[in-house]
Short mmCIF file of C-alpha atoms and ligand atoms in Angstrom, two decimals:
data_model
loop_
_atom_site.label_atom_id
_atom_site.label_comp_id
_atom_site.label_asym_id
_atom_site.label_seq_id
_atom_site.Cartn_x
_atom_site.Cartn_y
_atom_site.Cartn_z
CA MET A 1 -53.18 106.07 -69.80
CA VAL A 2 -49.69 106.31 -68.02
CA PRO A 3 -48.28 109.93 -68.87
CA PRO A 4 -44.72 108.99 -69.71
CA PRO A 5 -42.17 110.69 -67.42
CA MET A 6 -40.62 113.88 -67.75
CA ASN A 7 -37.78 114.33 -68.68
CA MET A 8 -37.18 110.63 -70.05
CA PRO A 9 -37.05 109.46 -73.69
CA VAL A 10 -40.02 108.05 -75.38
CA LYS A 11 -38.31 107.51 -78.90
CA PRO A 12 -35.62 105.52 -80.15
CA PRO A 13 -33.00 107.13 -79.70
CA VAL A 14 -31.85 106.48 -84.02
CA ALA A 15 -30.93 108.27 -85.90
CA VAL A 16 -33.62 109.93 -88.61
CA VAL A 17 -33.14 107.88 -91.74
CA ASP A 18 -32.87 109.09 -94.93
CA ALA A 19 -34.85 107.59 -96.46
CA PRO A 20 -36.18 109.04 -100.16
CA LEU A 21 -39.77 109.81 -101.31
CA TYR A 22 -39.40 106.95 -104.24
CA GLU A 23 -37.24 104.10 -104.68
CA SER A 24 -36.79 100.95 -105.61
CA ALA A 25 -38.36 97.72 -104.33
CA LYS A 26 -34.90 96.28 -102.96
CA LYS A 27 -34.34 91.89 -102.99
CA ASN A 28 -35.41 90.34 -99.60
CA PHE A 29 -33.22 87.40 -98.68
CA PRO A 30 -34.37 86.49 -94.91
CA GLN A 31 -32.44 83.51 -92.97
CA SER A 32 -33.84 81.19 -91.46
CA VAL A 33 -34.38 81.62 -88.18
CA HIS A 34 -35.80 79.50 -84.20
CA GLY A 35 -37.59 80.32 -81.59
CA ARG A 36 -40.61 80.05 -79.71
CA PHE A 37 -42.02 82.35 -83.12
CA ARG A 38 -40.71 80.18 -85.37
CA SER A 39 -42.96 77.23 -84.18
CA ILE A 40 -46.00 78.81 -83.87
CA LYS A 41 -46.12 79.79 -87.13
CA TRP A 42 -44.73 76.42 -88.18
CA VAL A 43 -47.61 75.06 -86.15
CA LEU A 44 -50.15 77.29 -87.65
CA MET A 45 -49.25 77.19 -91.11
CA ALA A 46 -49.79 73.38 -90.84
CA VAL A 47 -53.07 74.35 -89.28
CA PHE A 48 -53.80 76.50 -92.05
CA LEU A 49 -52.77 74.38 -95.28
CA GLY A 50 -54.20 71.28 -93.75
CA ILE A 51 -57.26 73.27 -93.43
CA TYR A 52 -57.53 74.93 -97.08
CA TYR A 53 -56.30 72.30 -98.43
CA LEU A 54 -58.81 68.67 -96.73
CA LEU A 55 -62.06 70.22 -95.56
CA PRO A 56 -63.16 70.05 -99.28
CA PHE A 57 -63.06 65.76 -98.75
CA VAL A 58 -64.84 65.81 -95.21
CA ARG A 59 -68.32 64.52 -95.40
CA TRP A 60 -71.64 65.25 -94.27
CA ASP A 61 -73.98 63.18 -94.08
CA ARG A 62 -77.96 65.77 -94.26
CA GLY A 63 -80.26 62.54 -96.22
CA PRO A 64 -80.24 60.78 -99.80
CA ASN A 65 -81.42 64.84 -101.39
CA SER A 66 -78.90 66.66 -100.28
CA PRO A 67 -75.40 67.69 -100.62
CA SER A 68 -73.00 64.87 -98.09
CA GLN A 69 -70.04 67.46 -98.73
CA ALA A 70 -69.37 69.28 -95.49
CA VAL A 71 -68.68 72.72 -97.05
CA LEU A 72 -69.84 73.60 -100.41
CA VAL A 73 -71.43 76.79 -101.90
CA ASP A 74 -74.17 75.43 -104.70
CA LEU A 75 -73.57 78.54 -107.09
CA PRO A 76 -75.88 75.72 -108.91
CA ASN A 77 -79.03 75.74 -106.32
CA THR A 78 -78.19 78.98 -104.42
CA ARG A 79 -77.01 77.17 -101.35
CA PHE A 80 -74.41 77.13 -98.56
CA TYR A 81 -73.32 74.78 -96.58
CA PHE A 82 -71.53 74.38 -93.44
CA PHE A 83 -71.68 71.13 -92.00
CA PHE A 84 -74.77 70.73 -90.25
CA ILE A 85 -75.72 74.85 -91.20
CA GLU A 86 -77.20 75.43 -94.70
CA LEU A 87 -78.34 78.75 -95.46
CA TRP A 88 -80.16 79.41 -98.28
CA PRO A 89 -79.97 83.13 -100.64
CA GLN A 90 -83.04 84.86 -98.26
CA GLU A 91 -80.75 84.31 -95.00
CA VAL A 92 -77.24 86.31 -96.69
CA TYR A 93 -78.20 88.46 -92.80
CA TYR A 94 -75.84 85.58 -91.95
CA PHE A 95 -72.53 86.48 -93.70
CA THR A 96 -73.32 90.25 -92.97
CA GLY A 97 -72.71 88.38 -89.30
CA LEU A 98 -70.49 86.67 -90.01
CA LEU A 99 -68.19 90.12 -91.91
CA VAL A 100 -69.47 92.03 -88.47
CA ILE A 101 -67.80 89.39 -86.45
CA ALA A 102 -64.21 88.70 -88.56
CA ALA A 103 -63.82 92.57 -88.74
CA MET A 104 -64.27 93.02 -85.07
CA THR A 105 -61.76 90.75 -84.97
CA LEU A 106 -58.99 91.61 -86.18
CA PHE A 107 -60.06 95.04 -84.22
CA LEU A 108 -59.91 93.28 -81.52
CA MET A 109 -56.81 91.76 -82.79
CA ASN A 110 -55.11 94.72 -83.28
CA ALA A 111 -56.34 96.20 -79.55
CA VAL A 112 -54.38 93.18 -78.25
CA ALA A 113 -51.39 92.68 -79.54
CA GLY A 114 -50.84 94.94 -83.38
CA ARG A 115 -50.54 93.42 -86.65
CA ILE A 116 -50.97 89.64 -85.49
CA TRP A 117 -52.70 88.45 -88.09
CA CYS A 118 -50.57 89.83 -90.72
CA GLY A 119 -47.70 87.68 -88.91
CA TYR A 120 -49.34 84.58 -88.61
CA ALA A 121 -52.03 83.92 -89.93
CA CYS A 122 -52.92 86.28 -93.41
CA PRO A 123 -52.46 83.93 -96.72
CA GLN A 124 -50.58 86.01 -98.33
CA THR A 125 -48.13 85.32 -95.14
CA VAL A 126 -48.11 81.64 -94.95
CA TRP A 127 -48.09 80.75 -98.58
CA THR A 128 -44.84 83.14 -98.71
CA ASP A 129 -43.58 81.91 -95.91
CA LEU A 130 -44.31 78.31 -97.72
CA PHE A 131 -42.09 79.81 -101.21
CA TYR A 132 -39.73 81.22 -98.68
CA ALA A 133 -39.27 77.22 -97.25
CA VAL A 134 -39.33 75.75 -101.01
CA GLU A 135 -36.85 78.13 -101.79
CA ARG A 136 -34.21 77.66 -98.74
CA TRP A 137 -34.53 73.96 -99.57
CA ILE A 138 -33.14 74.04 -102.48
CA GLU A 139 -31.86 77.82 -103.07
CA GLY A 140 -29.89 77.42 -99.31
CA ASP A 141 -30.14 80.50 -96.45
CA ARG A 142 -29.42 84.26 -97.12
CA ARG A 143 -25.62 84.24 -97.77
CA GLU A 144 -25.74 81.39 -100.54
CA ARG A 145 -29.05 82.87 -102.18
CA MET A 146 -27.51 86.48 -102.21
CA LYS A 147 -23.96 84.99 -103.58
CA LYS A 148 -26.14 82.99 -106.09
CA ASP A 149 -28.38 85.37 -107.31
CA LYS A 150 -25.26 87.28 -108.17
CA ALA A 151 -23.17 84.81 -109.84
CA GLU A 152 -23.16 83.89 -113.59
CA LEU A 153 -26.14 81.03 -114.25
CA THR A 154 -25.04 77.34 -115.04
CA ALA A 155 -26.73 74.74 -115.93
CA ARG A 156 -26.48 73.52 -111.92
CA ARG A 157 -28.23 77.12 -111.36
CA VAL A 158 -30.67 76.45 -113.90
CA GLY A 159 -31.52 73.02 -112.80
CA GLU A 160 -32.24 74.82 -109.03
CA LEU A 161 -33.73 77.28 -110.64
CA VAL A 162 -36.50 74.98 -113.10
CA LEU A 163 -36.97 73.17 -109.30
CA LYS A 164 -38.00 75.73 -107.00
CA HIS A 165 -40.92 77.68 -109.90
CA GLY A 166 -41.42 74.23 -110.61
CA ILE A 167 -42.44 73.48 -107.06
CA TRP A 168 -44.39 77.05 -106.39
CA LEU A 169 -46.03 76.51 -109.74
CA THR A 170 -47.36 73.36 -107.75
CA ILE A 171 -49.16 74.90 -104.95
CA ALA A 172 -49.49 77.54 -106.92
CA TRP A 173 -52.14 75.32 -109.02
CA TRP A 174 -52.81 73.28 -106.27
CA THR A 175 -53.54 76.65 -104.47
CA GLY A 176 -56.29 77.19 -107.49
CA GLY A 177 -57.41 73.30 -107.59
CA ALA A 178 -57.91 73.13 -104.15
CA TRP A 179 -60.71 76.47 -104.18
CA VAL A 180 -62.49 75.74 -107.05
CA LEU A 181 -63.47 72.28 -105.43
CA TYR A 182 -65.52 73.75 -102.19
CA PHE A 183 -67.98 74.76 -105.07
CA ALA A 184 -68.85 71.11 -105.82
CA ASP A 185 -68.57 68.10 -104.67
CA ALA A 186 -64.18 67.14 -104.33
CA PRO A 187 -64.19 63.40 -104.93
CA THR A 188 -66.42 64.27 -107.78
CA LEU A 189 -64.41 67.37 -109.51
CA VAL A 190 -61.56 66.06 -109.13
CA LYS A 191 -61.79 62.76 -110.83
CA GLU A 192 -63.19 64.81 -113.82
CA LEU A 193 -60.48 67.54 -113.76
CA ALA A 194 -58.01 64.76 -114.45
CA THR A 195 -59.85 62.99 -117.31
CA PHE A 196 -60.37 66.25 -118.60
CA GLN A 197 -63.91 66.87 -117.95
CA ALA A 198 -64.71 69.41 -115.78
CA PRO A 199 -66.22 72.43 -116.59
CA MET A 200 -64.24 75.12 -118.12
CA ILE A 201 -65.12 77.86 -115.07
CA ALA A 202 -62.55 75.29 -113.13
CA TYR A 203 -60.75 75.29 -115.52
CA ALA A 204 -60.04 78.90 -115.77
CA CYS A 205 -60.65 79.58 -111.75
CA ILE A 206 -57.31 77.20 -111.40
CA GLY A 207 -55.31 79.04 -113.79
CA VAL A 208 -56.27 82.70 -112.86
CA LEU A 209 -55.22 81.01 -108.44
CA THR A 210 -52.46 79.36 -109.77
CA PHE A 211 -51.39 82.84 -111.30
CA THR A 212 -51.78 84.94 -108.43
CA THR A 213 -50.25 82.25 -105.87
CA TYR A 214 -47.57 81.94 -107.77
CA THR A 215 -47.68 85.75 -108.54
CA LEU A 216 -47.63 87.46 -104.83
CA ALA A 217 -46.63 84.89 -102.57
CA GLY A 218 -43.39 84.16 -105.09
CA HIS A 219 -43.14 86.91 -106.70
CA MET A 220 -44.51 90.24 -105.06
CA ARG A 221 -43.45 89.06 -101.46
CA GLU A 222 -43.36 92.14 -98.59
CA GLN A 223 -44.60 93.46 -101.51
CA VAL A 224 -48.00 93.69 -101.24
CA CYS A 225 -47.68 93.99 -97.16
CA ILE A 226 -45.99 97.39 -97.42
CA TYR A 227 -47.60 98.51 -101.22
CA MET A 228 -50.83 97.05 -102.09
CA CYS A 229 -51.88 95.97 -99.12
CA PRO A 230 -54.46 98.40 -96.65
CA TRP A 231 -54.87 96.82 -93.70
CA PRO A 232 -51.16 98.57 -92.38
CA ARG A 233 -52.50 102.13 -92.86
CA ILE A 234 -56.23 100.93 -90.89
CA GLN A 235 -54.47 99.04 -88.20
CA ALA A 236 -52.68 101.91 -87.91
CA ALA A 237 -55.06 104.41 -87.57
CA LEU A 238 -56.71 101.94 -85.22
CA THR A 239 -54.49 101.00 -82.09
CA ASP A 240 -53.43 103.25 -79.13
CA GLU A 241 -50.63 102.83 -76.67
CA TRP A 242 -51.60 100.14 -75.40
CA ALA A 243 -51.81 97.66 -78.07
CA LEU A 244 -48.50 95.54 -77.81
CA ASN A 245 -46.19 95.30 -81.29
CA VAL A 246 -42.64 94.01 -81.67
CA THR A 247 -40.80 96.31 -79.89
CA TYR A 248 -36.69 97.27 -80.31
CA ARG A 249 -36.66 97.93 -75.81
CA TYR A 250 -34.41 100.94 -77.38
CA ASP A 251 -34.28 101.97 -72.93
CA ARG A 252 -31.84 98.25 -72.64
CA GLY A 253 -30.46 98.27 -76.25
CA GLU A 254 -28.71 101.62 -76.39
CA PRO A 255 -26.35 102.40 -76.27
CA ARG A 256 -25.33 99.24 -79.26
CA THR A 257 -22.03 98.02 -78.82
CA SER A 258 -19.65 95.55 -79.88
CA ILE A 259 -19.84 92.68 -77.06
CA LYS A 260 -16.16 93.68 -76.10
CA LYS A 261 -16.49 97.25 -75.62
CA ALA A 262 -20.06 97.04 -73.41
CA ALA A 263 -17.95 94.44 -71.40
CA ASP A 264 -15.42 96.94 -70.54
CA LEU A 265 -17.84 99.55 -70.39
CA ARG A 266 -19.46 96.73 -67.44
CA ALA A 267 -16.56 97.00 -65.59
CA LEU A 268 -15.56 100.33 -64.93
CA GLY A 269 -19.17 100.65 -64.07
CA GLU A 270 -20.29 102.29 -67.52
CA LYS A 271 -24.03 102.09 -68.96
CA ALA A 272 -23.39 99.67 -72.16
CA GLY A 273 -26.35 98.77 -74.20
CA ASP A 274 -27.29 95.30 -75.36
CA CYS A 275 -27.54 95.40 -78.83
CA VAL A 276 -24.28 94.14 -80.07
CA ASP A 277 -25.74 95.87 -83.47
CA CYS A 278 -25.22 92.59 -85.28
CA LEU A 279 -28.11 92.56 -87.24
CA GLN A 280 -29.38 89.07 -87.15
CA CYS A 281 -32.42 90.90 -86.58
CA VAL A 282 -32.89 92.96 -89.56
CA ALA A 283 -31.73 89.59 -91.81
CA VAL A 284 -34.30 87.28 -90.54
CA CYS A 285 -36.93 89.83 -91.25
CA PRO A 286 -40.04 88.86 -94.11
CA THR A 287 -39.93 91.89 -94.61
CA GLY A 288 -36.58 93.12 -94.74
CA VAL A 289 -37.40 95.93 -91.45
CA ASP A 290 -35.34 96.66 -88.71
CA ILE A 291 -37.09 96.82 -85.74
CA ARG A 292 -34.44 99.26 -84.47
CA HIS A 293 -35.74 101.93 -86.19
CA GLY A 294 -39.69 101.79 -84.58
CA SER A 295 -42.60 100.59 -85.40
CA GLN A 296 -43.37 101.13 -89.22
CA LEU A 297 -45.55 99.75 -91.88
CA GLY A 298 -43.35 97.23 -93.14
CA CYS A 299 -43.47 95.25 -89.71
CA ILE A 300 -46.06 93.00 -90.09
CA GLN A 301 -45.83 91.84 -86.37
CA CYS A 302 -44.58 88.04 -87.00
CA GLY A 303 -41.99 87.94 -84.40
CA LEU A 304 -38.79 86.25 -86.56
CA CYS A 305 -36.56 89.36 -85.17
CA ILE A 306 -37.39 88.00 -81.75
CA ASP A 307 -36.52 84.45 -82.26
CA ALA A 308 -33.23 86.13 -83.90
CA CYS A 309 -32.79 88.50 -80.89
CA ASP A 310 -32.59 86.03 -78.55
CA THR A 311 -30.44 83.68 -80.21
CA VAL A 312 -27.82 86.67 -79.96
CA MET A 313 -28.55 87.26 -76.21
CA ALA A 314 -28.40 83.73 -75.27
CA LYS A 315 -25.30 83.58 -77.08
CA ILE A 316 -23.89 86.33 -75.28
CA GLY A 317 -25.17 85.59 -72.06
CA ARG A 318 -28.13 88.24 -72.11
CA PRO A 319 -30.93 88.31 -70.84
CA SER A 320 -33.95 87.64 -73.72
CA GLY A 321 -35.90 89.90 -74.80
CA LEU A 322 -34.23 93.03 -76.24
CA ILE A 323 -36.76 93.33 -78.78
CA ALA A 324 -40.45 91.32 -77.33
CA TYR A 325 -44.19 91.97 -77.79
CA ASP A 326 -43.91 95.27 -75.69
CA ASN A 327 -45.06 98.82 -75.96
CA ASP A 328 -43.25 102.45 -75.87
CA VAL A 329 -45.33 103.75 -72.38
CA ASN A 330 -43.44 100.41 -70.72
CA ILE A 331 -40.16 101.13 -71.78
CA ALA A 332 -40.98 105.04 -70.49
CA ARG A 333 -41.75 103.48 -67.13
CA ARG A 334 -38.72 100.78 -66.85
CA LEU A 335 -36.99 104.56 -67.65
CA ALA A 336 -38.33 105.48 -64.70
CA GLY A 337 -37.96 102.32 -62.90
CA GLU A 338 -41.34 101.53 -62.39
CA ALA A 339 -42.67 98.08 -63.34
CA PRO A 340 -43.79 97.74 -66.29
CA VAL A 341 -47.57 97.34 -67.27
CA TYR A 342 -50.29 95.39 -69.43
CA ARG A 343 -53.44 96.34 -70.02
CA PHE A 344 -55.69 93.95 -72.43
CA ILE A 345 -59.00 95.24 -70.35
CA ARG A 346 -59.58 98.58 -71.70
CA ALA A 347 -62.62 99.92 -73.17
CA ARG A 348 -62.07 99.25 -77.16
CA THR A 349 -60.75 95.37 -76.06
CA LEU A 350 -64.32 95.68 -74.44
CA ILE A 351 -66.42 97.11 -76.86
CA TYR A 352 -64.81 94.91 -79.50
CA THR A 353 -65.09 92.00 -77.52
CA GLY A 354 -69.22 93.07 -77.41
CA ILE A 355 -69.67 93.15 -79.97
CA ILE A 356 -68.23 90.31 -81.09
CA ALA A 357 -70.77 88.24 -78.94
CA LEU A 358 -74.28 89.82 -79.28
CA VAL A 359 -74.16 89.57 -83.30
CA ALA A 360 -72.99 85.57 -82.73
CA GLY A 361 -75.06 85.62 -80.34
CA VAL A 362 -77.43 86.93 -81.87
CA MET A 363 -77.30 84.67 -85.24
CA LEU A 364 -76.77 80.93 -82.84
CA TYR A 365 -79.87 82.05 -80.95
CA THR A 366 -81.62 82.86 -84.94
CA LEU A 367 -80.18 79.49 -85.80
CA SER A 368 -80.93 77.43 -83.90
CA THR A 369 -84.91 78.30 -83.48
CA ARG A 370 -84.87 79.51 -86.94
CA THR A 371 -88.20 77.22 -89.32
CA LEU A 372 -87.04 74.82 -92.34
CA ILE A 373 -90.64 76.09 -93.26
CA ASP A 374 -90.46 79.53 -95.18
CA ILE A 375 -93.37 82.22 -96.77
CA ASN A 376 -93.13 85.04 -99.09
CA VAL A 377 -95.63 87.01 -100.53
CA LEU A 378 -96.90 89.40 -103.01
CA HIS A 379 -100.10 91.48 -103.83
CA ASP A 380 -100.94 91.86 -107.46
CA ARG A 381 -99.72 95.37 -108.48
CA ASN A 382 -102.85 95.68 -110.41
CA PRO A 383 -105.31 95.21 -110.22
CA LEU A 384 -105.69 95.89 -106.35
CA PHE A 385 -108.90 93.79 -106.20
CA VAL A 386 -112.21 92.67 -107.85
CA THR A 387 -115.76 92.53 -107.20
CA LEU A 388 -117.18 89.58 -108.52
CA SER A 389 -120.97 89.85 -109.58
CA ASP A 390 -121.87 88.78 -106.27
CA GLY A 391 -120.68 91.00 -104.50
CA SER A 392 -117.77 88.88 -103.06
CA ILE A 393 -114.58 91.05 -102.76
CA ARG A 394 -111.44 89.30 -104.30
CA ASN A 395 -107.30 90.12 -103.67
CA ALA A 396 -104.15 87.73 -105.67
CA TYR A 397 -101.55 86.76 -104.31
CA THR A 398 -98.45 85.78 -105.62
CA ILE A 399 -97.18 82.96 -102.59
CA ARG A 400 -93.96 81.47 -101.89
CA PHE A 401 -93.07 78.51 -99.91
CA LEU A 402 -89.54 77.00 -99.06
CA ASN A 403 -89.27 73.87 -97.99
CA LYS A 404 -85.93 73.81 -96.24
CA ARG A 405 -85.66 70.59 -94.75
CA SER A 406 -84.43 67.49 -97.09
CA ASP A 407 -88.15 65.57 -97.05
CA LEU A 408 -91.27 66.36 -99.49
CA ARG A 409 -93.51 68.16 -97.33
CA THR A 410 -97.06 69.07 -97.41
CA ILE A 411 -97.66 72.74 -96.05
CA GLU A 412 -101.63 73.88 -95.51
CA LEU A 413 -102.89 77.07 -96.79
CA SER A 414 -104.43 79.58 -94.64
CA ALA A 415 -105.35 83.60 -94.00
CA SER A 416 -106.15 85.33 -91.21
CA GLY A 417 -106.88 89.35 -90.56
CA VAL A 418 -109.99 89.61 -92.84
CA PRO A 419 -113.57 88.23 -92.02
CA ILE A 420 -114.46 84.57 -93.38
CA PRO A 421 -111.40 84.74 -96.08
CA VAL A 422 -111.57 82.05 -99.05
CA LEU A 423 -108.25 81.06 -100.85
CA HIS A 424 -107.80 78.67 -103.87
CA VAL A 425 -104.32 78.17 -105.06
CA ILE A 426 -104.66 78.03 -108.59
CA GLY A 427 -103.75 74.89 -110.19
CA GLU A 428 -104.64 72.98 -107.76
CA GLU A 429 -107.83 69.88 -107.31
CA PRO A 430 -110.65 72.28 -105.76
CA ALA A 431 -110.65 68.94 -102.55
CA SER A 432 -106.83 70.69 -101.05
CA ARG A 433 -107.61 74.17 -102.48
CA THR A 434 -105.06 74.91 -99.83
CA ILE A 435 -103.10 73.27 -100.13
CA VAL A 436 -99.72 72.39 -101.40
CA ALA A 437 -96.85 69.99 -102.21
CA VAL A 438 -93.51 71.15 -101.73
CA GLY A 439 -90.35 69.06 -102.66
CA PRO A 440 -87.07 68.44 -100.77
CA ASP A 441 -84.44 71.56 -100.17
CA GLN A 442 -86.81 73.47 -102.78
CA THR A 443 -89.22 76.68 -103.03
CA ARG A 444 -92.64 76.18 -104.90
CA GLU A 445 -94.57 79.86 -105.58
CA VAL A 446 -97.99 79.55 -106.68
CA ARG A 447 -100.77 82.09 -107.70
CA VAL A 448 -103.79 82.16 -104.85
CA LEU A 449 -107.20 83.74 -104.82
CA VAL A 450 -108.26 84.93 -101.40
CA THR A 451 -111.79 86.05 -101.62
CA VAL A 452 -114.93 87.64 -98.87
CA PRO A 453 -117.91 87.57 -98.70
CA PRO A 454 -120.51 90.36 -99.75
CA ALA A 455 -121.03 90.41 -96.15
CA ALA A 456 -118.26 91.44 -94.96
CA SER A 457 -117.43 94.23 -93.39
CA ILE A 458 -113.84 95.60 -94.55
CA GLN A 459 -111.64 98.69 -95.32
CA ALA A 460 -109.71 100.34 -98.30
CA SER A 461 -106.77 98.52 -96.44
CA ASN A 462 -106.55 95.42 -94.73
CA ALA A 463 -103.94 94.03 -92.55
CA ILE A 464 -104.26 90.18 -93.35
CA THR A 465 -101.82 86.97 -92.70
CA PHE A 466 -101.10 84.28 -94.36
CA THR A 467 -99.48 81.00 -92.51
CA ALA A 468 -98.21 78.06 -94.28
CA ARG A 469 -98.32 75.12 -91.55
CA ASP A 470 -96.57 71.54 -92.98
CA VAL A 471 -98.88 68.81 -92.16
CA ASP A 472 -97.30 66.26 -90.14
CA SER A 473 -94.69 68.43 -88.33
CA GLY A 474 -96.46 71.29 -87.45
CA ASP A 475 -94.47 73.68 -88.47
CA ARG A 476 -95.00 76.79 -89.52
CA ALA A 477 -94.02 80.60 -91.11
CA THR A 478 -96.50 82.90 -91.21
CA ALA A 479 -96.04 86.24 -94.05
CA ARG A 480 -98.46 89.36 -93.35
CA ASP A 481 -99.14 91.69 -96.11
CA HIS A 482 -102.38 93.63 -97.27
CA PHE A 483 -105.86 92.73 -98.78
CA PHE A 484 -107.47 95.93 -100.64
CA GLY A 485 -111.14 96.52 -100.67
CA PRO A 486 -113.21 99.74 -102.55
S1 LIG B 501 -30.06 90.80 -83.18
FE1 LIG B 501 -31.10 91.99 -81.56
S2 LIG B 501 -28.56 92.50 -81.08
FE2 LIG B 501 -28.66 91.79 -83.08
S3 LIG B 501 -29.23 94.45 -83.72
FE3 LIG B 501 -30.72 92.65 -83.23
S4 LIG B 501 -31.81 93.95 -81.22
FE4 LIG B 501 -28.97 94.55 -81.74
S1 LIG B 502 -39.48 93.42 -87.93
FE1 LIG B 502 -39.55 91.54 -86.45
S2 LIG B 502 -41.72 91.14 -86.42
FE2 LIG B 502 -42.25 92.90 -87.64
S3 LIG B 502 -41.70 91.63 -89.15
FE3 LIG B 502 -39.37 92.19 -89.08
S4 LIG B 502 -38.90 90.40 -88.16
FE4 LIG B 502 -40.98 90.56 -88.16
#
């Protein structure tokens, strides 16, 4: 870390905000804004909403016996389909891997550019942004909305409110509706929903999600970010001095003054800050934050105040970037007359990237090399073994075969590790005592008896390995257990 130079202030020279400990939430009326970050947010919103609403309708051919929906959580059959990947309940560790990658990606984003997840990709931000767009379209921009909020109700105003809440509820309903489409064949479920023939649970889920979307994005908005979400607190503990956050460059902005006074001061060769105290940065903020007070829990790092301030700077003929993605280290360096430095490669970004690469690599490797056949073995608890009348020793097992392919498989079972084991799959014809047919994308559980002849020398406990081999393709899977003797 570069230490701040001596005798240079490292905190914004602003008055201490006299904030009460408890305060009722104030209504927020963010103003519309144009600029780089607003455009990025529009594009990302379109991409995220497009993916969310349309993905259930994307088809993926997996053969005649499997669903053709690209992304599907098949709860009745306990399967998860994601394009070419099909996960079984036994493969739940992939979800653990995904969670680790998601957490590390969030940490990495935070180490590079603070809460960019919050500002651009969090569903709360995306849907609230959409709801604000509807509100602005119907009720007008900030000033009009503030005026209307205080004014008496008129028929026109009631009409506006009905329209706004109607559109909000429709969006919320579609949000819930799209969610349930991930749990069943989407086109079929849409038809069933439209003809009131869908399962009751689908309507219940849509109802709950309609309510939560309407409440969180329409009414609670920034309060979710400020009061409910744990991430701002966690993020504050994870950040460091090199992370780029939306920063008011007070080295440039202070002392703030009016345009005219600033011009007069500059003409006299005295220092005047670039901030003209126009409060545009506060007016556009979706959480009502004044970024000039420094980094705050309420700031979701959306960059809209950057756009607002850049517009002001362009109008008054000053360089853009009075508010920008930056950090206090660089402010201190500029105050000391040094060039700013940006350190994206440092211990924590390398560690996060390494963990992401490692987990993703392991997941990809296991996914690409996994067999689509599996076997689980469970030894009988009691009795552990039986001595037959001829002196042979017999152990019994419950064996489950998993056929993860979409066609019928003929599986041959064999065992090794004990001398001359004779297998008998109970219920199968004597002629094919070790052959088991397993249906497409199914599991089959069988009882198996393993007998070793009387002359064989076995211990009280012997390792035994069962092998399931696909007779046609040669795919195989093994499982280890024990064979017990006297
Ligand atoms: S928009 Fe820029 S100039 Fe206006 S108050 Fe905010 S920081 Fe100052
Ligand atoms: S302060 Fe700026 S970056 Fe932070 S939430 Fe408000 S507008 Fe977005």
